[in-house]
Coordinates of C-alpha atoms (C1' of nucleotides) in Angstrom, one line a residue:
Chain H
X23 CA 90.4 51.4 42.9
X24 CA 89.3 52.3 46.4
X25 CA 85.8 51.8 45.2
X26 CA 83.0 51.7 47.9
X27 CA 80.7 48.7 48.2
X28 CA 76.9 48.7 48.6
X29 CA 76.1 47.6 52.1
X30 CA 75.5 43.9 52.4
X31 CA 72.6 42.3 54.1
X32 CA 73.6 41.8 57.6
X33 CA 71.9 39.0 59.6
X34 CA 71.2 39.1 63.3
X35 CA 72.9 37.1 66.0
X36 CA 69.7 35.2 66.4
X37 CA 69.8 33.9 63.0
X38 CA 73.4 32.8 63.5
X39 CA 72.5 31.0 66.7
X40 CA 69.7 29.3 65.0
X41 CA 72.1 28.0 62.4
X42 CA 74.5 26.8 65.1
X43 CA 71.9 24.8 67.0
X44 CA 70.9 23.0 63.7
X45 CA 74.1 21.8 62.1
X46 CA 73.2 20.3 58.7
X47 CA 76.0 17.7 58.9
X48 CA 75.0 15.0 56.5
X49 CA 76.0 11.3 56.6
X50 CA 77.7 11.8 53.3
X51 CA 79.7 14.8 54.4
X52 CA 82.5 13.1 56.5
X53 CA 83.6 10.6 53.6
X54 CA 83.5 13.5 51.3
X55 CA 85.7 15.7 53.5
X56 CA 88.2 12.9 54.0
X57 CA 89.0 13.0 50.2
X58 CA 89.8 16.7 50.2
X59 CA 93.4 17.4 49.5
X60 CA 94.0 18.9 52.9
X61 CA 92.7 15.8 54.8
X62 CA 93.1 12.9 52.5
X63 CA 96.7 12.0 53.5
X64 CA 96.3 12.1 57.3
X65 CA 96.0 9.0 59.6
X66 CA 92.5 7.8 60.2
X67 CA 92.8 8.3 63.8
X68 CA 94.0 12.0 63.5
X69 CA 91.1 12.6 61.2
X70 CA 88.5 11.3 63.6
X71 CA 89.9 13.3 66.5
X72 CA 90.1 16.4 64.4
X73 CA 86.4 16.1 63.4
X74 CA 84.9 15.2 66.8
X75 CA 84.5 19.0 67.4
X76 CA 84.0 20.1 63.9
X77 CA 80.7 20.7 62.2
X78 CA 79.2 21.7 59.0
X79 CA 76.9 24.7 58.6
X80 CA 74.7 26.2 56.1
X81 CA 74.8 29.9 55.6
X82 CA 72.4 32.2 53.7
X83 CA 73.9 34.6 51.0
X84 CA 75.6 37.8 52.2
X85 CA 76.3 36.7 55.8
X86 CA 79.6 37.8 57.3
X87 CA 81.4 34.7 58.5
X88 CA 84.5 36.3 59.6
X89 CA 85.5 39.9 60.5
X90 CA 89.0 41.1 60.0
X91 CA 90.9 41.7 63.3
X92 CA 89.0 38.9 65.2
X93 CA 91.2 36.1 66.6
X94 CA 91.2 32.9 64.5
X95 CA 88.9 30.4 66.1
X96 CA 87.8 28.0 63.2
X97 CA 89.4 26.8 60.1
X98 CA 86.8 27.1 57.3
X99 CA 86.4 24.8 54.4
X100 CA 83.8 25.5 51.7
X101 CA 81.6 22.5 50.7
X102 CA 79.1 24.2 48.5
X103 CA 78.4 27.8 47.3
X104 CA 81.2 30.5 47.5
X105 CA 82.7 32.7 49.9
X106 CA 84.3 36.1 49.4
X107 CA 87.4 37.2 51.1
X108 CA 87.4 41.0 51.4
X109 CA 89.5 43.7 53.2
X110 CA 88.3 47.0 54.6
X111 CA 90.1 50.1 55.7
X112 CA 89.0 53.4 56.4
X113 CA 85.6 53.4 54.7
X114 CA 86.9 51.6 51.7
X115 CA 86.7 48.0 51.0
X116 CA 87.8 45.6 48.2
X117 CA 87.4 41.9 47.4
X118 CA 90.6 40.0 48.0
X119 CA 89.7 36.7 46.7
X120 CA 87.0 34.0 46.4
X121 CA 86.8 30.6 47.7
X122 CA 84.8 27.8 46.2
X123 CA 84.6 24.1 47.1
X124 CA 86.7 22.8 48.3
X125 CA 89.0 25.4 49.3
X126 CA 90.0 26.2 52.9
X127 CA 90.3 29.7 54.1
X128 CA 92.0 31.6 57.0
X129 CA 94.4 28.5 57.5
X130 CA 97.3 30.9 58.0
X131 CA 95.6 32.7 60.8
X132 CA 94.8 29.5 62.5
X133 CA 98.4 28.0 62.1
X134 CA 99.9 31.3 63.5
X135 CA 97.1 31.6 66.2
X136 CA 96.8 35.3 65.0
X137 CA 93.9 37.6 64.0
X138 CA 92.3 37.5 60.6
X139 CA 93.7 39.9 58.0
X140 CA 90.6 39.6 55.9
X141 CA 86.9 39.3 56.4
X142 CA 84.7 36.7 54.8
X143 CA 81.2 36.5 53.7
X144 CA 79.1 34.3 51.6
X145 CA 78.3 35.2 48.0
X146 CA 75.5 32.8 47.9
X147 CA 74.0 30.3 50.1
X148 CA 76.9 28.1 51.2
X149 CA 77.8 25.1 53.3
X150 CA 81.0 25.3 55.4
X151 CA 83.0 23.0 57.7
X152 CA 84.2 24.6 60.8
X153 CA 87.2 23.0 62.5
X154 CA 88.3 24.5 65.8
X155 CA 91.8 26.1 65.3
X156 CA 93.2 24.5 68.5
X157 CA 92.4 21.0 67.3
X158 CA 93.8 21.9 63.9
X159 CA 97.1 22.7 65.7
X160 CA 97.0 19.6 67.7
X161 CA 96.5 17.4 64.5
X162 CA 99.3 19.3 62.8
X163 CA 101.7 18.3 65.6
X164 CA 100.6 14.7 65.7
X165 CA 100.4 13.8 62.2
X166 CA 103.3 14.4 59.8
X167 CA 101.3 13.7 56.6
X168 CA 98.7 16.2 57.8
X169 CA 101.4 18.6 58.4
X170 CA 102.7 18.3 54.8
X171 CA 99.2 18.8 53.5
X172 CA 98.9 22.0 55.5
X173 CA 102.2 23.4 54.4
X174 CA 101.4 22.5 50.8
X175 CA 98.0 24.2 51.2
X176 CA 99.6 27.3 52.7
X177 CA 102.4 27.5 50.1
X178 CA 99.6 27.3 47.5
X179 CA 97.8 30.2 49.1
X180 CA 100.9 32.3 49.3
X181 CA 101.5 31.7 45.6
X182 CA 98.0 32.5 44.7
X183 CA 98.3 35.8 46.5
X184 CA 101.7 36.5 44.8
X185 CA 100.0 35.9 41.4
X186 CA 97.3 38.3 42.3
X187 CA 99.8 41.0 43.5
X188 CA 101.9 40.6 40.3
X189 CA 98.7 41.1 38.3
X190 CA 98.0 44.3 40.2
X191 CA 101.4 45.8 39.8
X192 CA 102.4 44.7 36.4
X193 CA 99.1 44.8 34.4
X194 CA 96.7 47.8 33.9
X195 CA 93.0 47.6 34.3
X196 CA 92.3 46.5 30.9
X197 CA 94.9 43.8 30.9
X198 CA 93.6 42.5 34.2
X199 CA 89.9 42.3 32.9
X200 CA 91.2 40.5 29.8
X201 CA 93.5 38.0 31.6
X202 CA 90.6 37.3 34.0
X203 CA 88.2 36.6 31.3
X204 CA 90.7 34.3 29.5
X205 CA 91.5 32.6 32.7
X206 CA 87.8 31.8 33.4
X207 CA 87.5 30.3 30.1
X208 CA 90.3 28.0 30.7
X209 CA 88.7 27.0 34.1
X210 CA 85.6 26.2 32.1
X211 CA 87.5 23.9 29.9
X212 CA 88.7 26.4 27.2
X213 CA 85.0 27.0 26.6
X214 CA 84.3 29.8 24.2
X215 CA 81.4 30.8 26.1
X216 CA 80.6 30.7 29.7
X217 CA 78.9 32.6 32.7
X218 CA 80.7 34.9 35.0
X219 CA 80.9 33.3 38.4
X220 CA 80.4 36.6 40.3
X221 CA 78.5 39.9 39.8
X222 CA 80.2 42.6 38.1
X223 CA 80.4 45.0 41.0
X224 CA 82.3 42.3 43.0
X225 CA 84.4 41.4 40.0
X226 CA 85.5 45.0 39.6
X227 CA 86.5 45.3 43.2
X228 CA 88.6 42.0 42.8
X229 CA 90.3 43.4 39.8
X230 CA 91.1 46.7 41.6
X231 CA 88.8 48.9 39.6
X232 CA 85.5 50.6 39.7
X233 CA 82.3 49.0 38.3
X234 CA 81.8 51.7 35.9
X235 CA 85.2 51.4 34.6
X236 CA 84.8 47.6 34.3
X237 CA 81.6 48.1 32.3
X238 CA 83.4 50.5 29.9
X239 CA 86.4 48.3 29.6
X240 CA 84.2 45.2 28.6
X241 CA 82.7 47.2 25.8
X242 CA 86.1 48.2 24.4
X243 CA 87.2 44.6 24.8
X244 CA 84.8 43.7 22.1
X245 CA 87.5 44.8 19.5
X246 CA 89.8 42.5 21.0
X247 CA 88.0 39.2 20.6
X248 CA 85.7 39.1 23.6
X249 CA 82.1 40.0 24.3
X250 CA 80.0 40.0 27.3
X251 CA 76.3 40.6 27.6
X252 CA 74.9 40.2 31.2
X253 CA 76.8 37.5 32.8
X254 CA 77.5 35.6 29.6
X255 CA 81.1 35.8 28.2
X256 CA 81.7 34.9 24.6
X257 CA 85.1 34.6 23.1
X258 CA 85.0 35.6 19.5
X259 CA 88.6 35.7 18.7
X260 CA 90.8 33.7 21.0
X261 CA 94.0 34.4 19.1
X262 CA 93.4 38.2 19.3
X263 CA 92.5 37.9 23.0
X264 CA 95.6 35.9 23.8
X265 CA 97.7 38.4 21.9
X266 CA 96.4 41.1 24.2
X267 CA 96.7 39.2 27.4
X268 CA 100.1 37.8 26.8
X269 CA 99.3 34.9 29.4
X270 CA 102.0 34.0 31.7
X271 CA 102.0 30.8 33.5
X272 CA 103.5 32.5 36.5
X273 CA 100.6 34.8 36.8
X274 CA 97.7 33.1 35.0
X275 CA 98.5 29.5 35.4
X276 CA 97.6 27.3 38.4
X277 CA 100.0 25.3 40.3
X278 CA 100.5 21.7 39.2
X279 CA 99.4 19.2 41.7
X280 CA 97.0 21.5 43.2
X281 CA 94.8 18.5 44.2
X282 CA 96.9 15.7 46.0
X283 CA 100.2 17.3 47.2
X284 CA 102.7 14.3 47.7
X285 CA 101.0 11.2 46.5
X286 CA 99.7 11.6 42.9
X287 CA 97.4 8.6 43.3
X288 CA 95.4 9.5 46.4
X289 CA 93.8 7.0 48.7
X290 CA 90.3 7.1 47.2
Chain V
X8 CA 102.5 51.7 38.0
X9 CA 104.0 49.5 35.4
X10 CA 107.2 51.5 35.7
X11 CA 110.4 50.2 34.0
X12 CA 113.7 49.5 35.8
X13 CA 117.2 50.7 34.8
X14 CA 118.9 47.4 33.7
X15 CA 120.8 45.8 36.6
X16 CA 124.4 44.7 36.3
X17 CA 124.5 41.2 35.1
X18 CA 127.3 38.9 36.2
X19 CA 128.7 36.1 34.1
X20 CA 128.3 32.4 34.8
X21 CA 132.1 32.4 35.4
X22 CA 131.7 34.9 38.4
X23 CA 129.0 32.6 39.7
X24 CA 131.1 29.4 39.4
X25 CA 134.0 31.0 41.1
X26 CA 131.7 31.8 44.1
X27 CA 130.4 28.2 44.3
X28 CA 133.9 26.9 44.4
X29 CA 134.8 29.0 47.3
X30 CA 132.0 28.8 49.9
X31 CA 132.8 31.3 52.6
X32 CA 131.1 29.2 55.3
X33 CA 132.5 30.5 58.6
X34 CA 133.0 28.5 61.8
X35 CA 130.4 30.7 63.5
X36 CA 127.8 30.3 60.7
X37 CA 126.2 27.1 61.8
X38 CA 125.6 28.0 65.4
X39 CA 124.1 31.2 64.2
X40 CA 121.9 29.5 61.6
X41 CA 120.8 27.1 64.3
X42 CA 119.2 30.1 66.2
X43 CA 117.1 31.2 63.4
X44 CA 113.3 30.7 64.0
X45 CA 113.0 28.4 61.0
X46 CA 115.7 26.1 62.4
X47 CA 115.9 26.6 66.1
X48 CA 113.2 24.1 67.1
X49 CA 114.2 21.1 65.0
X50 CA 116.1 18.1 66.3
X51 CA 119.8 18.2 66.3
X52 CA 120.1 15.2 64.0
X53 CA 117.6 16.6 61.4
X54 CA 119.5 19.9 61.5
X55 CA 122.9 18.1 60.9
X56 CA 121.7 16.1 58.0
X57 CA 119.9 19.1 56.6
X58 CA 123.1 21.2 56.5
X59 CA 125.5 18.5 55.2
X60 CA 124.7 19.6 51.7
X61 CA 123.9 23.2 52.4
X62 CA 126.5 26.0 52.0
X63 CA 127.0 29.6 52.5
X64 CA 127.7 32.1 49.8
X65 CA 128.8 35.6 49.4
X66 CA 127.3 37.5 46.5
X67 CA 128.1 40.9 45.1
X68 CA 125.4 43.6 44.7
X69 CA 123.0 43.3 41.7
X70 CA 123.5 39.7 41.1
X71 CA 120.4 37.7 40.0
X72 CA 120.0 34.8 42.5
X73 CA 117.0 33.5 41.1
X74 CA 114.9 33.9 37.8
X75 CA 111.2 33.5 37.9
X76 CA 110.0 30.4 36.1
X77 CA 113.0 28.3 37.1
X78 CA 112.5 25.1 39.2
X79 CA 113.0 25.6 42.9
X80 CA 116.3 23.9 43.7
X81 CA 117.5 25.7 46.9
X82 CA 115.9 27.3 49.8
X83 CA 117.7 30.6 50.5
X84 CA 118.2 32.3 53.7
X85 CA 119.8 35.8 54.0
X86 CA 122.6 36.1 56.6
X87 CA 123.8 39.5 55.6
X88 CA 122.9 42.2 53.2
X89 CA 119.6 42.3 51.5
X90 CA 117.8 40.9 48.6
X91 CA 115.2 42.1 46.4
X92 CA 112.3 39.9 45.2
X93 CA 110.8 41.2 42.0
X94 CA 108.5 40.2 39.3
X95 CA 108.7 40.8 35.5
X96 CA 106.3 40.4 32.7
X97 CA 106.3 41.7 29.1
X98 CA 108.9 44.4 29.4
X99 CA 107.7 45.6 32.9
X100 CA 109.1 44.8 36.2
X101 CA 108.5 45.6 39.7
X102 CA 109.8 45.0 43.2
X103 CA 107.6 42.7 45.2
X104 CA 109.5 42.5 48.5
X105 CA 112.8 42.8 50.3
X106 CA 114.4 40.1 52.3
X107 CA 116.9 41.1 55.1
X108 CA 118.7 38.9 57.7
X109 CA 117.5 36.4 58.8
X110 CA 114.6 35.9 56.3
X111 CA 114.1 32.9 54.0
X112 CA 112.7 33.3 50.6
X113 CA 111.2 30.9 48.1
X114 CA 110.2 28.6 50.8
X115 CA 106.7 28.1 49.2
X116 CA 108.2 27.1 45.8
X117 CA 110.5 24.5 47.5
X118 CA 107.8 23.0 49.6
X119 CA 105.6 22.5 46.5
X120 CA 108.4 21.5 44.3
X121 CA 107.3 24.2 41.9
X122 CA 108.7 27.0 39.9
X123 CA 109.7 30.3 41.2
X124 CA 107.0 32.9 40.8
X125 CA 109.5 35.7 41.5
X126 CA 113.0 36.6 40.7
X127 CA 115.5 37.5 43.3
X128 CA 118.7 39.6 43.2
X129 CA 121.0 41.1 45.7
X130 CA 120.5 44.8 46.5
X131 CA 124.0 45.0 48.2
X132 CA 126.8 42.5 48.9
X133 CA 125.1 39.7 50.7
X134 CA 125.7 36.4 52.3
X135 CA 123.1 33.7 51.8
X136 CA 122.7 30.1 52.9
X137 CA 121.6 27.6 50.2
X138 CA 119.8 24.6 51.3
X139 CA 118.8 21.9 48.7
X140 CA 115.0 21.8 48.3
X141 CA 115.0 17.9 48.3
X142 CA 116.9 17.9 51.7
X143 CA 114.4 20.4 53.0
X144 CA 111.4 18.3 52.1
X145 CA 113.1 15.2 53.7
X146 CA 113.6 17.2 56.9
X147 CA 110.1 18.4 56.8
X148 CA 108.8 14.8 56.8
X149 CA 111.1 13.6 59.4
X150 CA 110.9 16.3 62.1
X151 CA 107.6 17.5 63.2
X152 CA 109.0 20.6 65.1
X153 CA 110.7 21.7 61.8
X154 CA 107.4 21.1 60.0
X155 CA 105.7 23.4 62.4
X156 CA 108.5 26.1 61.9
X157 CA 108.1 25.8 58.1
X158 CA 104.3 26.1 58.3
X159 CA 104.6 29.1 60.6
X160 CA 107.1 30.8 58.2
X161 CA 104.8 30.0 55.2
X162 CA 101.9 31.3 57.0
X163 CA 103.8 34.5 57.8
X164 CA 104.9 35.0 54.3
X165 CA 101.3 34.6 53.2
X166 CA 100.1 37.2 55.7
X167 CA 102.9 39.6 54.6
X168 CA 101.7 39.3 50.9
X169 CA 98.1 39.9 52.0
X170 CA 99.2 43.0 53.8
X171 CA 101.0 44.2 50.8
X172 CA 98.1 43.5 48.5
X173 CA 95.7 45.3 50.9
X174 CA 97.9 48.2 50.8
X175 CA 97.9 48.3 47.1
X176 CA 94.1 48.0 46.7
X177 CA 93.0 50.2 49.5
X178 CA 95.4 52.9 49.7
X179 CA 96.4 55.5 47.1
X180 CA 100.1 56.2 46.2
X181 CA 100.4 59.0 48.6
X182 CA 99.1 57.0 51.5
X183 CA 101.4 54.1 50.6
X184 CA 104.4 56.3 50.7
X185 CA 103.2 57.8 54.0
X186 CA 102.5 54.6 55.6
X187 CA 105.8 53.1 54.4
X188 CA 107.7 55.9 56.0
X189 CA 105.9 55.7 59.2
X190 CA 106.4 51.9 59.3
X191 CA 110.1 52.3 58.7
X192 CA 110.2 54.7 61.6
X193 CA 108.6 52.2 63.8
X194 CA 111.2 49.5 62.7
X195 CA 113.9 51.9 63.8
X196 CA 112.4 52.0 67.2
X197 CA 110.0 54.9 66.6
X198 CA 113.0 57.0 65.6
X199 CA 112.2 60.6 64.5
X200 CA 114.9 60.4 61.9
X201 CA 116.4 57.4 60.1
X202 CA 117.9 56.4 56.7
X203 CA 116.0 54.7 53.9
X204 CA 117.0 51.2 53.6
X205 CA 116.6 51.1 49.8
X206 CA 117.1 53.6 46.9
X207 CA 114.2 55.7 45.8
X208 CA 113.8 54.0 42.4
X209 CA 113.5 50.6 44.0
X210 CA 111.2 52.0 46.7
X211 CA 108.9 53.6 44.2
X212 CA 108.7 50.2 42.3
X213 CA 107.8 48.5 45.6
X214 CA 105.2 50.9 46.3
X215 CA 103.6 50.6 42.8
X216 CA 104.5 53.9 41.5
X217 CA 107.1 55.7 39.3
X218 CA 110.2 57.3 40.7
X219 CA 109.2 60.6 39.5
X220 CA 105.8 60.3 41.2
X221 CA 107.5 59.2 44.5
X222 CA 109.8 62.2 44.4
X223 CA 106.9 64.6 44.0
X224 CA 104.9 62.9 46.7
X225 CA 107.7 63.1 49.1
X226 CA 107.8 66.9 48.6
X227 CA 104.1 67.2 49.2
X228 CA 104.3 65.2 52.3
X229 CA 106.4 68.0 53.9
X230 CA 103.1 69.7 54.8
X231 CA 102.0 66.5 56.5
X232 CA 104.7 66.1 59.0
X233 CA 107.6 64.4 57.3
X234 CA 110.6 65.5 55.3
X235 CA 113.1 63.7 53.2
X236 CA 116.5 64.9 52.0
X237 CA 118.5 62.3 50.3
X238 CA 118.1 59.1 52.1
X239 CA 117.4 60.7 55.3
X240 CA 113.9 60.8 56.7
X241 CA 112.9 63.2 59.3
X242 CA 109.5 63.1 61.0
X243 CA 108.7 66.7 61.9
X244 CA 105.0 66.2 63.1
X245 CA 104.2 62.6 64.1
X246 CA 100.6 63.3 65.0
X247 CA 99.9 64.9 61.7
X248 CA 101.6 61.9 59.9
X249 CA 99.6 59.5 61.9
X250 CA 96.3 61.2 61.2
X251 CA 97.2 61.0 57.4
X252 CA 98.2 57.4 57.4
X253 CA 95.5 56.0 59.7
X254 CA 97.8 53.0 60.6
X255 CA 96.0 49.7 60.8
X256 CA 97.4 46.7 62.7
X257 CA 96.1 44.5 59.9
X258 CA 98.2 46.3 57.3
X259 CA 101.0 48.1 58.9
X260 CA 101.5 45.9 62.0
X261 CA 103.8 42.8 62.2
X262 CA 102.5 39.5 63.2
X263 CA 103.3 38.9 66.9
X264 CA 105.7 36.0 67.7
X265 CA 107.5 36.5 64.3
X266 CA 110.5 35.1 65.9
X267 CA 109.8 31.9 67.8
X268 CA 106.5 30.3 66.7
X269 CA 105.1 28.0 69.4
X270 CA 107.5 28.3 72.3
X271 CA 107.7 31.9 73.5
X272 CA 110.8 31.4 75.6
X273 CA 113.1 30.0 72.8
X274 CA 116.5 28.3 73.4
X275 CA 118.4 31.7 73.4
Chain W
dC8 C1' 50.5 44.3 36.6
dC9 C1' 52.8 47.8 38.8
dG10 C1' 56.2 49.7 41.9
dC11 C1' 60.5 49.0 43.9
dG12 C1' 65.3 47.8 44.7
dT13 C1' 69.5 46.2 43.1
dG14 C1' 72.9 45.9 39.9
dA15 C1' 74.6 47.4 35.2
dT16 C1' 75.4 50.9 31.9
dT17 C1' 76.4 55.4 30.0
dG18 C1' 78.0 60.1 29.7
dA19 C1' 80.3 64.2 31.4
dT20 C1' 83.9 65.8 34.1
dC21 C1' 88.0 65.8 37.0
dC22 C1' 92.2 64.4 39.0
dA23 C1' 95.9 61.3 40.2
dA24 C1' 99.6 59.3 38.3
dG25 C1' 102.2 58.1 34.2
dT26 C1' 105.3 59.7 30.4
dC27 C1' 108.7 62.4 28.2
dA28 C1' 112.4 65.5 28.6
dA29 C1' 115.8 68.3 30.8
dG30 C1' 118.5 69.5 34.6
dC31 C1' 121.3 68.5 38.8
dA32 C1' 123.9 66.3 42.5
dA33 C1' 127.0 62.8 43.9
dT34 C1' 130.2 59.3 43.0
dC35 C1' 133.6 56.9 40.4
dC36 C1' 137.7 56.7 37.9
dG37 C1' 141.2 57.4 34.5
Chain J
dC13 C1' 141.2 67.5 37.7
dG14 C1' 137.5 66.6 34.2
dG15 C1' 134.4 63.5 32.2
dA16 C1' 131.2 59.7 32.6
dT17 C1' 128.0 57.3 35.0
dT18 C1' 124.1 56.8 38.1
dG19 C1' 120.4 58.2 40.8
dC20 C1' 117.3 61.9 42.0
dT21 C1' 114.5 65.9 41.0
dT22 C1' 111.6 69.1 38.4
dG23 C1' 108.6 70.8 34.8
dA24 C1' 105.2 70.3 31.0
dC25 C1' 102.0 67.5 29.2
dT26 C1' 98.9 63.4 28.6
dT27 C1' 96.0 59.8 30.0
dG28 C1' 94.0 56.1 32.5
dG29 C1' 90.9 55.5 35.7
dA30 C1' 87.9 57.6 39.3
dT31 C1' 83.8 60.3 40.4
dC32 C1' 79.2 62.2 40.1
dA33 C1' 74.9 61.7 38.1
dA34 C1' 71.4 59.8 35.5
dT35 C1' 69.3 56.3 33.1
dC36 C1' 68.2 51.6 32.1
dA37 C1' 67.2 46.5 32.8
dC38 C1' 66.1 43.0 35.5
dG39 C1' 63.8 40.1 39.2
dC40 C1' 60.8 40.1 42.9
dG41 C1' 56.9 40.8 46.0
dG42 C1' 52.5 42.8 46.7

DNA sequence: CCGCGTGATTGATCCAAGTCAAGCAATCCG
DNA sequence: CGGATTGCTTGACTTGGATCAATCACGCGG
């Protein structure tokens, strides 16, 4: 807990401007965006209006997209790559979450027209859609279906944060590590071997412990059915691991209907 | 962390049925509810429909209103008293939050039509409105203003949980206690003396520490400008306390416009 | 191929916070 | 009034996890 980070590479304003001037919006982007849970239910007209001022951007790894405390100006949706949400206070910082395609972030700040509570930076090279917050609020007012999607997304984000907070308070570090590894296995289709999606330093920060302690914990977990070498995780004894983790749908599960909120079929 | 609770008083099904049969809805209740941030912006017709099947109930202290894992059936809004949200897992439990008038809880589960992630029980004798979740979703679809209020409320709940999680990860136990005490002082109008709103056992659980450790920490905080005897908190040196806490608007502050979301004036 | 930087590991040590076990104070109630 | 219950405090002790300090392994550019 309270571990410090290595300083990330900072890019200059010029790099940023350069990216802004060359929006890598592709012809295939809009139809793809249209299928996302957040946007698939809204009326065509609202969608078109919403995206007149939106644009897609490509960012290099390690770029700070959002700084906590700044006013919310754009809703961000990750198309490719991955983005880390992190919080900082008084020379400490920690990872609060990770966003991968096709998740949105800082929706809550945009809806409330408030300042960001967390910062965000790219973990790897990423493509992100930026939608002006004011347009978002307009679309919300005009389109009931979109409003429902937004509320569903917000509720999902809230519930995700509750799950995380429960994990922090109810489990110790070892249990958090084990449950994380088991959950990742599930995400990979109950694979018995998979690669860690983030570096160990970051993972430790996310799990609320130091990198050193994570390293040691991983060693001791070999006795409980899971081995890690490099980024490769191998489950050697799933039953034993499950007995240790005592998985709970309310902490480790995902919400059902995480994809299309009200209509199960989706428009295609 | 991971501290156990004393077992709470459990009430029988019969008590619960008794309360249901005698809904203590008062003539002054509906107009009052109408003024709440969540309901003040909606159309009169939607409001009336929404509350045809809603009812107000009085509960004794220590009654479990909601059990985690159950499907969401009613939105709850606290009118009087206070309610504890708590989470349990594998013989451990901890307080996750407190709801006082006129806060809503489990809105997210209702919107997603999902199961509760947290349990809830009354801390003291409390009056609560219960609104059927299905009606809530209907009203959401029919009334854009209400949808906006719901989204704002959800966004606020999310942000509150983010603040809590940040506090857990970035601050140690002593800092959490100190910041909590300072925050409560602010809530009491920057009073230099006030009463703790919850018992110390519960407070410790909320702050992610044991009751014993809270007790010790409070004693050591006397050197840093704050004294506690019984439930009475007295700030003896605010400057020193602030220096210790290093308050941060992104963790300790409240969202602006927590009351009426879009329209600042409000209907009064 | 080497030198470097970054990230991961390991070991030694320390400290914050949990645990266990009594004591104490206030409240409730027969 | 006295006993029981409940909640808070205190002390002695243990321990999980942080910190500090090297070392190691890898990927990369020169």
